[in-house]
CSV table of C-alpha atoms and ligand atoms in Angstrom, one decimal:
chain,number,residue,atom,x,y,z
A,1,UNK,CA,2.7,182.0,-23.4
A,2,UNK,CA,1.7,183.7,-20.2
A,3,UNK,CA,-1.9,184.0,-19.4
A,4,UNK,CA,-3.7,186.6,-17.9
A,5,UNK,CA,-5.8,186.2,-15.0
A,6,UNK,CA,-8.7,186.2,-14.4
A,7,UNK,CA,-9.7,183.8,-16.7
A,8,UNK,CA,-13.6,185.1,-17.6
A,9,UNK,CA,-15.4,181.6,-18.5
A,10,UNK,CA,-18.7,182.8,-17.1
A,11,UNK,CA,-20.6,183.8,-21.0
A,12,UNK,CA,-24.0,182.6,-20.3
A,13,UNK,CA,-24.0,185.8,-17.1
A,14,UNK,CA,-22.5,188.4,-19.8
A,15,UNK,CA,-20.2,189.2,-22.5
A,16,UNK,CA,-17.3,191.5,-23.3
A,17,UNK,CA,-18.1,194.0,-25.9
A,18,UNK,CA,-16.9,193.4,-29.4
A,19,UNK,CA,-14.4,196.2,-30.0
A,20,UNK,CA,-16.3,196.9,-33.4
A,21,UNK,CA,-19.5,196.9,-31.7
A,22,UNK,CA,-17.9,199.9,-29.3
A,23,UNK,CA,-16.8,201.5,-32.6
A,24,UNK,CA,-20.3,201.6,-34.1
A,25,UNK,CA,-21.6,203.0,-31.3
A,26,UNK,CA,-19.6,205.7,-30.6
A,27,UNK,CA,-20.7,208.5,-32.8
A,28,UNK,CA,-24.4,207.6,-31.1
A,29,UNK,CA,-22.9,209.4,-28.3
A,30,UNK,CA,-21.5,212.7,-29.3
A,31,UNK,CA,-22.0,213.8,-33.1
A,32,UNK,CA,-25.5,211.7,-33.6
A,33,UNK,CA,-27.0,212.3,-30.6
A,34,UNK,CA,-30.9,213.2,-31.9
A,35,UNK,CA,-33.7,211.6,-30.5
A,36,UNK,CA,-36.0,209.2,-33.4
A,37,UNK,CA,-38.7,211.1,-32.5
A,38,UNK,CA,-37.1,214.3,-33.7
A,39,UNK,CA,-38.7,214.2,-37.2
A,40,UNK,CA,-38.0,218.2,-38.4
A,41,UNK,CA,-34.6,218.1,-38.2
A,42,UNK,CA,-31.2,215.9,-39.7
A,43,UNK,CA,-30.7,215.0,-35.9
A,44,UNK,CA,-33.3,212.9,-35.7
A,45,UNK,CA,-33.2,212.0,-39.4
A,46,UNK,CA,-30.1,210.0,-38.7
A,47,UNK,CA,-30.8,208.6,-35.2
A,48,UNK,CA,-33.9,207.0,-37.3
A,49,UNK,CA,-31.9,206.0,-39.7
A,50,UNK,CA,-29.3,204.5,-37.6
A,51,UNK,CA,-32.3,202.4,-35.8
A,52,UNK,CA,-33.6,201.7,-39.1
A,53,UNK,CA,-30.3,199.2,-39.8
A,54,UNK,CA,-30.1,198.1,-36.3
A,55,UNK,CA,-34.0,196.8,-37.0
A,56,UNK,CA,-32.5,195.0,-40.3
A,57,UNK,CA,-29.6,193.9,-38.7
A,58,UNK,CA,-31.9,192.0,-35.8
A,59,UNK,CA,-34.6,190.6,-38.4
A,60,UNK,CA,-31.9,189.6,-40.7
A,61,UNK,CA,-30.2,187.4,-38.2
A,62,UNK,CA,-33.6,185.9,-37.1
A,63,UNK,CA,-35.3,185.6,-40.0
A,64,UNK,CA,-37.8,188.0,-39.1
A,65,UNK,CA,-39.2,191.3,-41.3
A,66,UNK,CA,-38.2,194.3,-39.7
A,67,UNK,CA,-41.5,195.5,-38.6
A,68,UNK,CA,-41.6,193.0,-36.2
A,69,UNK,CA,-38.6,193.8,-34.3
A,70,UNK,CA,-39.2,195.7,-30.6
A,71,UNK,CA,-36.4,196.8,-29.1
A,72,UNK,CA,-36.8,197.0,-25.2
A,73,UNK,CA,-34.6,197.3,-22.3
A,74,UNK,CA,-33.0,193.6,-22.7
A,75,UNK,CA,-34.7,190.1,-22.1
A,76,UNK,CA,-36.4,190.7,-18.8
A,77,UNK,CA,-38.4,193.4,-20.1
A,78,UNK,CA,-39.0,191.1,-23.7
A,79,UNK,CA,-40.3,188.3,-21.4
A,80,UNK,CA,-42.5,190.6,-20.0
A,81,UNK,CA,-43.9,192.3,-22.5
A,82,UNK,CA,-44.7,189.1,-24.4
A,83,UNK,CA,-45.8,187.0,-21.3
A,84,UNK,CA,-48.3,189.7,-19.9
A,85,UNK,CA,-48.9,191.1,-23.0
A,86,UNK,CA,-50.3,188.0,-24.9
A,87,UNK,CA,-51.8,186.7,-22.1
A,88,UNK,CA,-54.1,190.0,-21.1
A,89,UNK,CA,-54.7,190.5,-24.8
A,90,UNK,CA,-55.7,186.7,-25.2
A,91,UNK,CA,-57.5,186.3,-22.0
A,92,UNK,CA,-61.0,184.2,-22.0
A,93,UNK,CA,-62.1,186.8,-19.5
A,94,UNK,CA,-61.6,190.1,-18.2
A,95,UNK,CA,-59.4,192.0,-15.5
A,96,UNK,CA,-60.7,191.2,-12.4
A,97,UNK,CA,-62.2,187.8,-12.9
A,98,UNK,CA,-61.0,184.5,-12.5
A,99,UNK,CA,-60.5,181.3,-15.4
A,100,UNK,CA,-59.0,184.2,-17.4
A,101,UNK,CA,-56.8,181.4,-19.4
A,102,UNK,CA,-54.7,178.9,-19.0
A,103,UNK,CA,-50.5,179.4,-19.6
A,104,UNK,CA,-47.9,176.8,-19.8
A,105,UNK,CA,-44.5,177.2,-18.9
A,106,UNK,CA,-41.6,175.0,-17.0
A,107,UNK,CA,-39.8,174.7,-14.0
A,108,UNK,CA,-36.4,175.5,-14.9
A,109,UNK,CA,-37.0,178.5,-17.1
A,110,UNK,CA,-35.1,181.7,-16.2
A,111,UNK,CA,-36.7,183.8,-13.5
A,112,UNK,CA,-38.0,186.5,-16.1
A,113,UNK,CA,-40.2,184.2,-17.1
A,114,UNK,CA,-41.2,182.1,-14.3
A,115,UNK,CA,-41.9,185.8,-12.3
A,116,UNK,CA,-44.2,186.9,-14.6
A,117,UNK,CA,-46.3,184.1,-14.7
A,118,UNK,CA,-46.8,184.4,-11.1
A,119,UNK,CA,-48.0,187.6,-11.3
A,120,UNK,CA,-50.5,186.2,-14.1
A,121,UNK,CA,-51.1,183.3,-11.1
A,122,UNK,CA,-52.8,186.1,-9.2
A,123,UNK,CA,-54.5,187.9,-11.6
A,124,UNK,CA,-57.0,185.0,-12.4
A,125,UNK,CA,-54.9,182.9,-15.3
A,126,UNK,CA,-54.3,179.6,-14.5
A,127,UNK,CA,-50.6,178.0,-14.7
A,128,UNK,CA,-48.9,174.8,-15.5
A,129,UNK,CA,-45.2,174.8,-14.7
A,130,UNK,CA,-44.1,171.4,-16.4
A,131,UNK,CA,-40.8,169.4,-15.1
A,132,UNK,CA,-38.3,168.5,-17.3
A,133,UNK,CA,-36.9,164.9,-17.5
A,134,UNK,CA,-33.1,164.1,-15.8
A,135,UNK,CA,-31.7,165.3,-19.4
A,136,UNK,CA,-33.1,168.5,-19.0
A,137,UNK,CA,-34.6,168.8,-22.0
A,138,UNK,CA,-38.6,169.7,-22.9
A,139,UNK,CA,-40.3,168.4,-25.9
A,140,UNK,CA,-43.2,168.7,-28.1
A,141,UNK,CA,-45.1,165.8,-26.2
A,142,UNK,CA,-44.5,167.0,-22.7
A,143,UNK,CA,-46.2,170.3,-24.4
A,144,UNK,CA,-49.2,168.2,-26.3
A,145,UNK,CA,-49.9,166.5,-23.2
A,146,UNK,CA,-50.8,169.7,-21.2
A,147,UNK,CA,-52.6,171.6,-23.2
A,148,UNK,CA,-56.1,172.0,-22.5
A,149,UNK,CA,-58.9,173.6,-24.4
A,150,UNK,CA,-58.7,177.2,-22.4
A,151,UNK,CA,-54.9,177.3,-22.8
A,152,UNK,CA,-54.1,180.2,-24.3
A,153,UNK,CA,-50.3,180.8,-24.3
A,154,UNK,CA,-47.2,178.4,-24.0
A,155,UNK,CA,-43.7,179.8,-22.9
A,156,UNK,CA,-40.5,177.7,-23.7
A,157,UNK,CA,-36.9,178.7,-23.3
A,158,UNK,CA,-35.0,177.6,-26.2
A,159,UNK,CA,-31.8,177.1,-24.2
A,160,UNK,CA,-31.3,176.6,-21.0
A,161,UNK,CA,-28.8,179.5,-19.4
A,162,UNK,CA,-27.5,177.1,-16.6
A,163,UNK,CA,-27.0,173.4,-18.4
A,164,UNK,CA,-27.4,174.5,-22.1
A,165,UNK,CA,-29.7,172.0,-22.8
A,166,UNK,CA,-31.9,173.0,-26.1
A,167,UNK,CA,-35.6,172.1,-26.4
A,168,UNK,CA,-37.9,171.1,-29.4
A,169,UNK,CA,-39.1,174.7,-30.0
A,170,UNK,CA,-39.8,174.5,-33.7
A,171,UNK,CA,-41.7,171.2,-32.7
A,172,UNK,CA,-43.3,173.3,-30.4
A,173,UNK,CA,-43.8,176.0,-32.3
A,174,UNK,CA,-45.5,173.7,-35.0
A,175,UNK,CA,-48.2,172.2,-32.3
A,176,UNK,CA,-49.5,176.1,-30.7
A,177,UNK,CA,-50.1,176.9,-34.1
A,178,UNK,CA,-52.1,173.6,-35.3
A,179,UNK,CA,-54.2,174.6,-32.0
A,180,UNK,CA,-54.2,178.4,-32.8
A,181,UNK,CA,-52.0,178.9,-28.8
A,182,UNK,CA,-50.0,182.0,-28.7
A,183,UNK,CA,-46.3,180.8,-28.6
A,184,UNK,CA,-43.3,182.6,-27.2
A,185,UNK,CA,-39.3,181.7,-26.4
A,186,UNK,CA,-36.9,182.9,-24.4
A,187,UNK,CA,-34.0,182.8,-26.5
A,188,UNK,CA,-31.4,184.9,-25.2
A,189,UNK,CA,-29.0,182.1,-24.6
A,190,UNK,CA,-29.8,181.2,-27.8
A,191,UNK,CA,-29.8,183.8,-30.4
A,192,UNK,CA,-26.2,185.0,-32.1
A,193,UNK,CA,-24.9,181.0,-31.7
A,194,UNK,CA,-27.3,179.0,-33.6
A,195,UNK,CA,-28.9,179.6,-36.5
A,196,UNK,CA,-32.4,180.9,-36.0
A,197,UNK,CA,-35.7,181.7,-38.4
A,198,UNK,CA,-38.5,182.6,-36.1
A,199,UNK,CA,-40.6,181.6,-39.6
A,200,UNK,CA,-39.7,178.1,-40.0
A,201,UNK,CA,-38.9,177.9,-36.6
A,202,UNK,CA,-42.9,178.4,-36.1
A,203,UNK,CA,-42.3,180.9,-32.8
A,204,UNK,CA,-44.6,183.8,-32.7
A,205,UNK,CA,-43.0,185.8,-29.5
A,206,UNK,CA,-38.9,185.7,-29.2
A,207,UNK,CA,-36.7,187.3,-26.3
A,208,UNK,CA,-33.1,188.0,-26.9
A,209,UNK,CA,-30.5,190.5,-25.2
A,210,UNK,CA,-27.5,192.5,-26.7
A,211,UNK,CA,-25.4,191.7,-24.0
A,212,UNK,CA,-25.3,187.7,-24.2
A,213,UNK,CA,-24.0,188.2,-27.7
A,214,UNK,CA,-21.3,190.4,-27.1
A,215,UNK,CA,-23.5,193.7,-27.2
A,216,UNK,CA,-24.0,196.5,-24.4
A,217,UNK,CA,-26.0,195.9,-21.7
A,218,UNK,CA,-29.7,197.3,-21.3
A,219,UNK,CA,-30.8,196.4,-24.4
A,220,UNK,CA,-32.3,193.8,-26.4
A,221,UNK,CA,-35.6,193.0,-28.5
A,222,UNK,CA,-38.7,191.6,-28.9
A,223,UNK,CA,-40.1,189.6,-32.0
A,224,UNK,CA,-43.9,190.2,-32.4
A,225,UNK,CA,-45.0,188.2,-35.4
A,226,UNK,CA,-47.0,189.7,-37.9
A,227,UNK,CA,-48.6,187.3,-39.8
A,228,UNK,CA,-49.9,184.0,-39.5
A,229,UNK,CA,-51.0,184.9,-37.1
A,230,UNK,CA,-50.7,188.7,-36.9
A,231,UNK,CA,-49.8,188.9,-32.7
A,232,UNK,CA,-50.8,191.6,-30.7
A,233,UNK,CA,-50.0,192.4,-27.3
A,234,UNK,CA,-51.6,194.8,-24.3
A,235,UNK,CA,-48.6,197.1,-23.9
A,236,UNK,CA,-46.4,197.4,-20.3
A,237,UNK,CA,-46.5,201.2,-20.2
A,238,UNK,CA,-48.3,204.0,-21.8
A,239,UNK,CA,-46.3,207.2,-23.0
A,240,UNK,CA,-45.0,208.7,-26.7
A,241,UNK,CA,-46.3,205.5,-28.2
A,242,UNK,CA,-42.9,204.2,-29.6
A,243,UNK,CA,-41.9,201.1,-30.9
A,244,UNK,CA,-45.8,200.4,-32.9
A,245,UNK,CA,-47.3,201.7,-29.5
A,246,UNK,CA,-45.7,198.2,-27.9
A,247,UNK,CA,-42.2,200.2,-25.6
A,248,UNK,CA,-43.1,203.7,-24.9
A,249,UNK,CA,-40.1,205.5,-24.4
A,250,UNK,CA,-37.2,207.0,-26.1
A,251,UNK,CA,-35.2,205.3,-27.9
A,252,UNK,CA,-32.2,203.6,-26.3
A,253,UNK,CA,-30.1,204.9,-30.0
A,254,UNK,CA,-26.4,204.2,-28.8
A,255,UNK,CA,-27.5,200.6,-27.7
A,256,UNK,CA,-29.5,200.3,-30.5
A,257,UNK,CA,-27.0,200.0,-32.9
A,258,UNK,CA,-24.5,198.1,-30.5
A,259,UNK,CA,-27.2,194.9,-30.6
A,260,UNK,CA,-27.6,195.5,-34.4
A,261,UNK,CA,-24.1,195.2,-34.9
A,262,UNK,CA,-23.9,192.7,-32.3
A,263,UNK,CA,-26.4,190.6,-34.2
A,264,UNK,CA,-24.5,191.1,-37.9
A,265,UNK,CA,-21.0,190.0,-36.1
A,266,UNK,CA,-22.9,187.3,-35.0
A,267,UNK,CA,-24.5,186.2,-38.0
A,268,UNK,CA,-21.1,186.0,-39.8
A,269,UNK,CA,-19.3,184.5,-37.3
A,270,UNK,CA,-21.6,181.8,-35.3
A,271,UNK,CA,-20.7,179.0,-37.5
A,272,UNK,CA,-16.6,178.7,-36.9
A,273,UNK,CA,-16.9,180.4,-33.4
A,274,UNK,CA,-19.4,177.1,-32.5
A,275,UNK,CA,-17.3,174.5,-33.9
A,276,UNK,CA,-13.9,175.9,-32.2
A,277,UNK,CA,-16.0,176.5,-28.9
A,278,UNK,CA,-17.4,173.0,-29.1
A,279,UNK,CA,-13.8,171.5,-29.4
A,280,UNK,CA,-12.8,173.4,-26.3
A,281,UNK,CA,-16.0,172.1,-24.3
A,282,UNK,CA,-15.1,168.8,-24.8
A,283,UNK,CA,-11.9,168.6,-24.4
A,284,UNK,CA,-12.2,170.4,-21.2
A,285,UNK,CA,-15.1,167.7,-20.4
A,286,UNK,CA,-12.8,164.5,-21.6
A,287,UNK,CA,-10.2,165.8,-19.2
A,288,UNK,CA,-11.9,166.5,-16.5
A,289,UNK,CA,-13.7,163.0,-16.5
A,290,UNK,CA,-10.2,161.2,-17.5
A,291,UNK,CA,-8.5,162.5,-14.3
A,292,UNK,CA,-11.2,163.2,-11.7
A,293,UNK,CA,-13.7,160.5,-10.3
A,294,UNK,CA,-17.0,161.0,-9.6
A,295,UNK,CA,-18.5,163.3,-11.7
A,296,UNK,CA,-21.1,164.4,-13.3
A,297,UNK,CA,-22.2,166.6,-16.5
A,298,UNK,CA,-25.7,167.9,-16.0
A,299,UNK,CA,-28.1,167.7,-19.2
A,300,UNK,CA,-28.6,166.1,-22.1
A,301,UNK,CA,-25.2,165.2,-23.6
A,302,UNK,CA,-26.0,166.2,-26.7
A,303,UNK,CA,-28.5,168.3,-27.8
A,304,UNK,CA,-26.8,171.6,-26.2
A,305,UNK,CA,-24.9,174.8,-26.7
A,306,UNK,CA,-21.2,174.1,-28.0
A,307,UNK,CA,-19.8,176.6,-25.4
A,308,UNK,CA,-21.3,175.5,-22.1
A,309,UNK,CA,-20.8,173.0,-20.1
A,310,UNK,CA,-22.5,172.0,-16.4
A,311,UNK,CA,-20.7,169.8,-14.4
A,312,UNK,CA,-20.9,168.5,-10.7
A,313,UNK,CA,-18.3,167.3,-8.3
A,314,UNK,CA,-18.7,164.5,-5.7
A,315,UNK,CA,-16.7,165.0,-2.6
A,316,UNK,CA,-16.6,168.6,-3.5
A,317,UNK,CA,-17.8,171.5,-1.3
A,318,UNK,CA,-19.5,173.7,-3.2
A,319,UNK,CA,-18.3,177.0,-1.9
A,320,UNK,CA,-14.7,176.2,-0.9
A,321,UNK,CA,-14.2,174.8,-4.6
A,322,UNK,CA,-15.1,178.3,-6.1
A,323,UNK,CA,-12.9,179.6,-3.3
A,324,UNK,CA,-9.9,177.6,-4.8
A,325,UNK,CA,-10.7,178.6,-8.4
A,326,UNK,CA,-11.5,182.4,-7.3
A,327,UNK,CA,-8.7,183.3,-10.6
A,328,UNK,CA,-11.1,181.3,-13.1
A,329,UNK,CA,-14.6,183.8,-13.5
A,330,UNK,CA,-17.3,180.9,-13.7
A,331,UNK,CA,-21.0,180.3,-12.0
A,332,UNK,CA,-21.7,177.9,-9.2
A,333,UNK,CA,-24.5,175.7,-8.8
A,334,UNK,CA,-25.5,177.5,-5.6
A,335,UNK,CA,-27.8,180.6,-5.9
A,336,UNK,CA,-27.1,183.1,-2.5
A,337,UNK,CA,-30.6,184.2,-1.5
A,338,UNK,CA,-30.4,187.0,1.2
A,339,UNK,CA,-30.8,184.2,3.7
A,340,UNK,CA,-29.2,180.9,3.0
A,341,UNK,CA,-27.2,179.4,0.2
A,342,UNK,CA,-29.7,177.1,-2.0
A,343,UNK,CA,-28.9,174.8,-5.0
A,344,UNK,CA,-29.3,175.7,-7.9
A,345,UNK,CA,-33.3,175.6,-8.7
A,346,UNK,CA,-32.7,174.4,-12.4
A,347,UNK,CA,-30.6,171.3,-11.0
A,348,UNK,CA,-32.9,170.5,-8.6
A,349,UNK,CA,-35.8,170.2,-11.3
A,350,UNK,CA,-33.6,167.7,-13.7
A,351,UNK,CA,-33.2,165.5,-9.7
A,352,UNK,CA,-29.3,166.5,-9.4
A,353,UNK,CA,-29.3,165.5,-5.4
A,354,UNK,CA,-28.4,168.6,-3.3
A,355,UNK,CA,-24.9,167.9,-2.7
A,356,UNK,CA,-24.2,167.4,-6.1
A,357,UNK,CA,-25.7,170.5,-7.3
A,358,UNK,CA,-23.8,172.6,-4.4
A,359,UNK,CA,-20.9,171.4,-6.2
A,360,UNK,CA,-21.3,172.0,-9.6
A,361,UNK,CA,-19.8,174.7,-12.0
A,362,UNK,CA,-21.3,175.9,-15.2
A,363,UNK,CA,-18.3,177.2,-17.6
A,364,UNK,CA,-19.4,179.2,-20.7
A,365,UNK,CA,-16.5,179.9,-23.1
A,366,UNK,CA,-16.5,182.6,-25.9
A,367,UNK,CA,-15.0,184.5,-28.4
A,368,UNK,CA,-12.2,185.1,-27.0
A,369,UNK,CA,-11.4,181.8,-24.5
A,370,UNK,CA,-8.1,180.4,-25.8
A,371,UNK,CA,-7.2,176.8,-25.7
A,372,UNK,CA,-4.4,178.3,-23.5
A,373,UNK,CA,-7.2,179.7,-20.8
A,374,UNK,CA,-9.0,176.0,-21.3
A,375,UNK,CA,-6.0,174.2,-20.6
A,376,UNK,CA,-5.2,175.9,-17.2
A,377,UNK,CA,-8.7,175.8,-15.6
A,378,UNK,CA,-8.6,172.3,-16.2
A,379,UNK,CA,-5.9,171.7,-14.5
A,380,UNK,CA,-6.8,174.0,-11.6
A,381,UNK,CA,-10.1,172.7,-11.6
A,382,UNK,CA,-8.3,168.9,-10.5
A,383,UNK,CA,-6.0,169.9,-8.7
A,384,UNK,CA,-8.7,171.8,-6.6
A,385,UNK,CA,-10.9,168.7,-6.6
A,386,UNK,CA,-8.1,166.6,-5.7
A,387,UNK,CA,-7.2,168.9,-2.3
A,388,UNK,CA,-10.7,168.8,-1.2
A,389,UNK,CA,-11.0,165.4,-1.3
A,390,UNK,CA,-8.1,164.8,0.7
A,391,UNK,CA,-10.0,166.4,3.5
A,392,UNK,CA,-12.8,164.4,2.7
A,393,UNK,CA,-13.7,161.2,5.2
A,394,UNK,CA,-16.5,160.4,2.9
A,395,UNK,CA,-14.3,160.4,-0.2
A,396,UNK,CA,-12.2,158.1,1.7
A,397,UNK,CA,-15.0,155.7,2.2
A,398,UNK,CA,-16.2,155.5,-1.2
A,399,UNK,CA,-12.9,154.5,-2.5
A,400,UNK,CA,-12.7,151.9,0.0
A,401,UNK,CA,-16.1,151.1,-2.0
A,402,UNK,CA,-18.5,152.1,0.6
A,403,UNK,CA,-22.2,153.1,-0.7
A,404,UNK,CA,-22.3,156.5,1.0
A,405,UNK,CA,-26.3,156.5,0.0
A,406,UNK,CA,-26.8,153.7,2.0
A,407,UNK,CA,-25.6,154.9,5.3
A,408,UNK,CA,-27.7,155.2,7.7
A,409,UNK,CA,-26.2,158.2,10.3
A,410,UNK,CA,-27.0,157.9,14.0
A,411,UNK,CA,-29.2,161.0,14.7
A,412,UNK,CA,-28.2,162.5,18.1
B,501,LIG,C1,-32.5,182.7,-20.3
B,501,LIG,C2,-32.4,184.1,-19.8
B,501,LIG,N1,-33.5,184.9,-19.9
B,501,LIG,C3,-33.5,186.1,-19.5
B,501,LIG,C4,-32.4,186.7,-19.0
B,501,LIG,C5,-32.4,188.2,-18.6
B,501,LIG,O1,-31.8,189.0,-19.6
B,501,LIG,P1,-31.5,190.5,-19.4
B,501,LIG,O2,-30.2,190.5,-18.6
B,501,LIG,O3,-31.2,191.0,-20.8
B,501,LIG,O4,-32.6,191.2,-18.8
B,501,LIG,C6,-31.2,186.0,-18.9
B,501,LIG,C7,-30.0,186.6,-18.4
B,501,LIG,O5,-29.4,186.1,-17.5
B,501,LIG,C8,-31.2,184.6,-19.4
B,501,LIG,O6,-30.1,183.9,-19.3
């Protein structure tokens, strides 16, 4: 069978759109077109309507009642809302003053959290970024051993968009509600592959975006739980009072019910789609640490997402390797400020050295990768490997069993 190129193995950045989510969206265009807020008139009758199943179609595949569902612009804007939200509604003091609470977060955690809370930095709350072990992962003791009596929210990602890796949030979850902390989790990379219930699951605030689950992009929700305990938040913006007064606005309709079918596809399919994913992952892993030498999977080994893996490449420059795999759609472990190329900020925290995180690549496989696609990345990604490191004078002297780490270079 001939494949087509490129190969897209980059699911963690975005997905395709399911063809039935398209489908359900479409009349949300032309035909049904009114706005919710229309309430004299069958226009706006069925836009509600339509919202109204998107709502269930969310809570259901959460676990959540669907009065607690916000939909909002997609995760950045969830994290937001829930990050500044809880913490100016929770603050120990007012606008303006300082000791106004104390917030704990991590280091690796996407950028739409870690953004917010330095805004919160400034505006008197006090933050503790935690750093995650080598395996990535964060758990309920790291958690229990910085909280303090003035802390007054805690901010977890469930999984980790670059290596996967999944953290202890129901553990979490258990401990902020024992000591009455306001808990939230960015679960976008999360939610549609694992089975989730925000209830048992003890989270109180959850992020997640349509288009990680093959949904449109520009939407997504927020979970604000409603009882024990009932959550409230100090809104972003101030307008027609939509959404329980939390996301002024119109409602996004068409994307609306893209993420609520999203969600239900989801739901019905998670369980088969993660176990043929998960055979995929490793045999691409097994292979790729059968033939090539030196290298290096980045995370816990096993408590992560079926469909992603992380891995690094000694020997390997970073940037020429995605050069030589420019057919194969994947991240790299270097992030291109306007200024320089940097490694990857999330494989610095777990102590992957610099060069190794320059040469890493994070492969996310979805619902439609093929064994077929699998198959001819890996043997693109060694034969790339293997060309560089024929250029390579270092690789030469670590196969003639030099410790490269212990060199010391003449400084001129
Ligand atoms: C963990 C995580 N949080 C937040 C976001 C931002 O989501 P959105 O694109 O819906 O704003 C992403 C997307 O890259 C993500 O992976």
């Amino acid at each position: 069978m001939s494949i087509k190129l490129p190969i897209y193995l980059d699911h963690a950045a975005t997905t395709p759109c399911d063809p039935k989510v398209v489908e359900s969206m479409m009349p949300y265009f032309t035909d049904m077109f009114g706005n919710t807020g229309s309430r004299n008139h069958s226009f706006g009758w069925d836009s509600e309507e339509a919202v109204s199943k998107a709502r269930e179609q969310v809570a259901s595949l959460i676990g959540a009642d669907p009065k607690e569902i916000i939909f909002t612009s997609g995760s950045t804007e969830s994290n937001n809302l829930a990050i500044k939200g809880a913490a100016n509604m929770y603050a120990k003091n007012p606008a303006g003053s300082e000791n106004r609470g104390h917030i704990i977060s991590v280091i690796h955690e996407h950028k739409a959290v870690l953004d917010p809370c330095k805004r919160l930095e400034k505006e008197g709350f006090d933050v503790t970024l935690l750093e995650p072990g080598q395996d990535g992962l964060v758990t309920r003791k790291m958690i229990e051993d910085a909280i303090r009596d003035d802390t007054i929210l805690v901010t977890v990602m469930w999984a980790n968009n670059e290596i996967g890796t999944i953290n202890e949030i129901p553990q979490i979850g258990e401990l902020c509600h024992d000591k009455g902390i306001i808990f939230h989790t960015d679960a976008t990379q999360w939610v549609g592959k694992m089975p989730t219930n925000v209830k048992k699951d003890n989270v109180d605030l959850l992020s997640l975006s349509a288009h990680k689950m093959y949904g449109p992009k520009g939407v997504g929700a927020l979970y604000v739980r409603r009882r024990r305990p009932r959550v409230r938040l100090i809104a972003l913006q101030e307008g027609g009072g939509q959404e329980r007064g939390y996301r002024s606005g119109t409602l996004n309709v068409t994307g609306i019910v893209g993420l609520g079918k999203a969600c239900e596809i989801c739901a019905q399919t998670m369980d088969s789609e993660r176990e043929r994913l998960l055979k995929l992952r490793n045999k691409l892993e097994s292979s790729l640490e059968s033939r090539l030498d030196v290298v290096q999977v980045n995370g816990h080994r096993e408590k992560r997402l079926a469909h992603a893996t992380n891995i690094s490449f000694g020997f390997v420059e970073g940037e020429s390797l995605m050069m030589a795999l420019k057919e194969i759609a994947m991240s790299s472990g270097s992030a291109c400020t306007s200024a320089s190329l940097e490694p990857s900020y999330v494989l610095k925290a777990l102590g992957v050295g610099d060069d190794l995180a320059h040469s890493s690549l994070r492969i996310t496989m979805g619902r439609w990768t093929t064994e077929e696609e699998v198959d001819y990345a890996i043997e693109k990604i060694v034969e790339a490997v293997n060309k560089l490191r024929e250029l390579s004078p270092l690789f030469d002297m670590h196969n003639e069993g030099i410790d490269i780490s212990k060199i010391e270079w003449a400084a001129h």
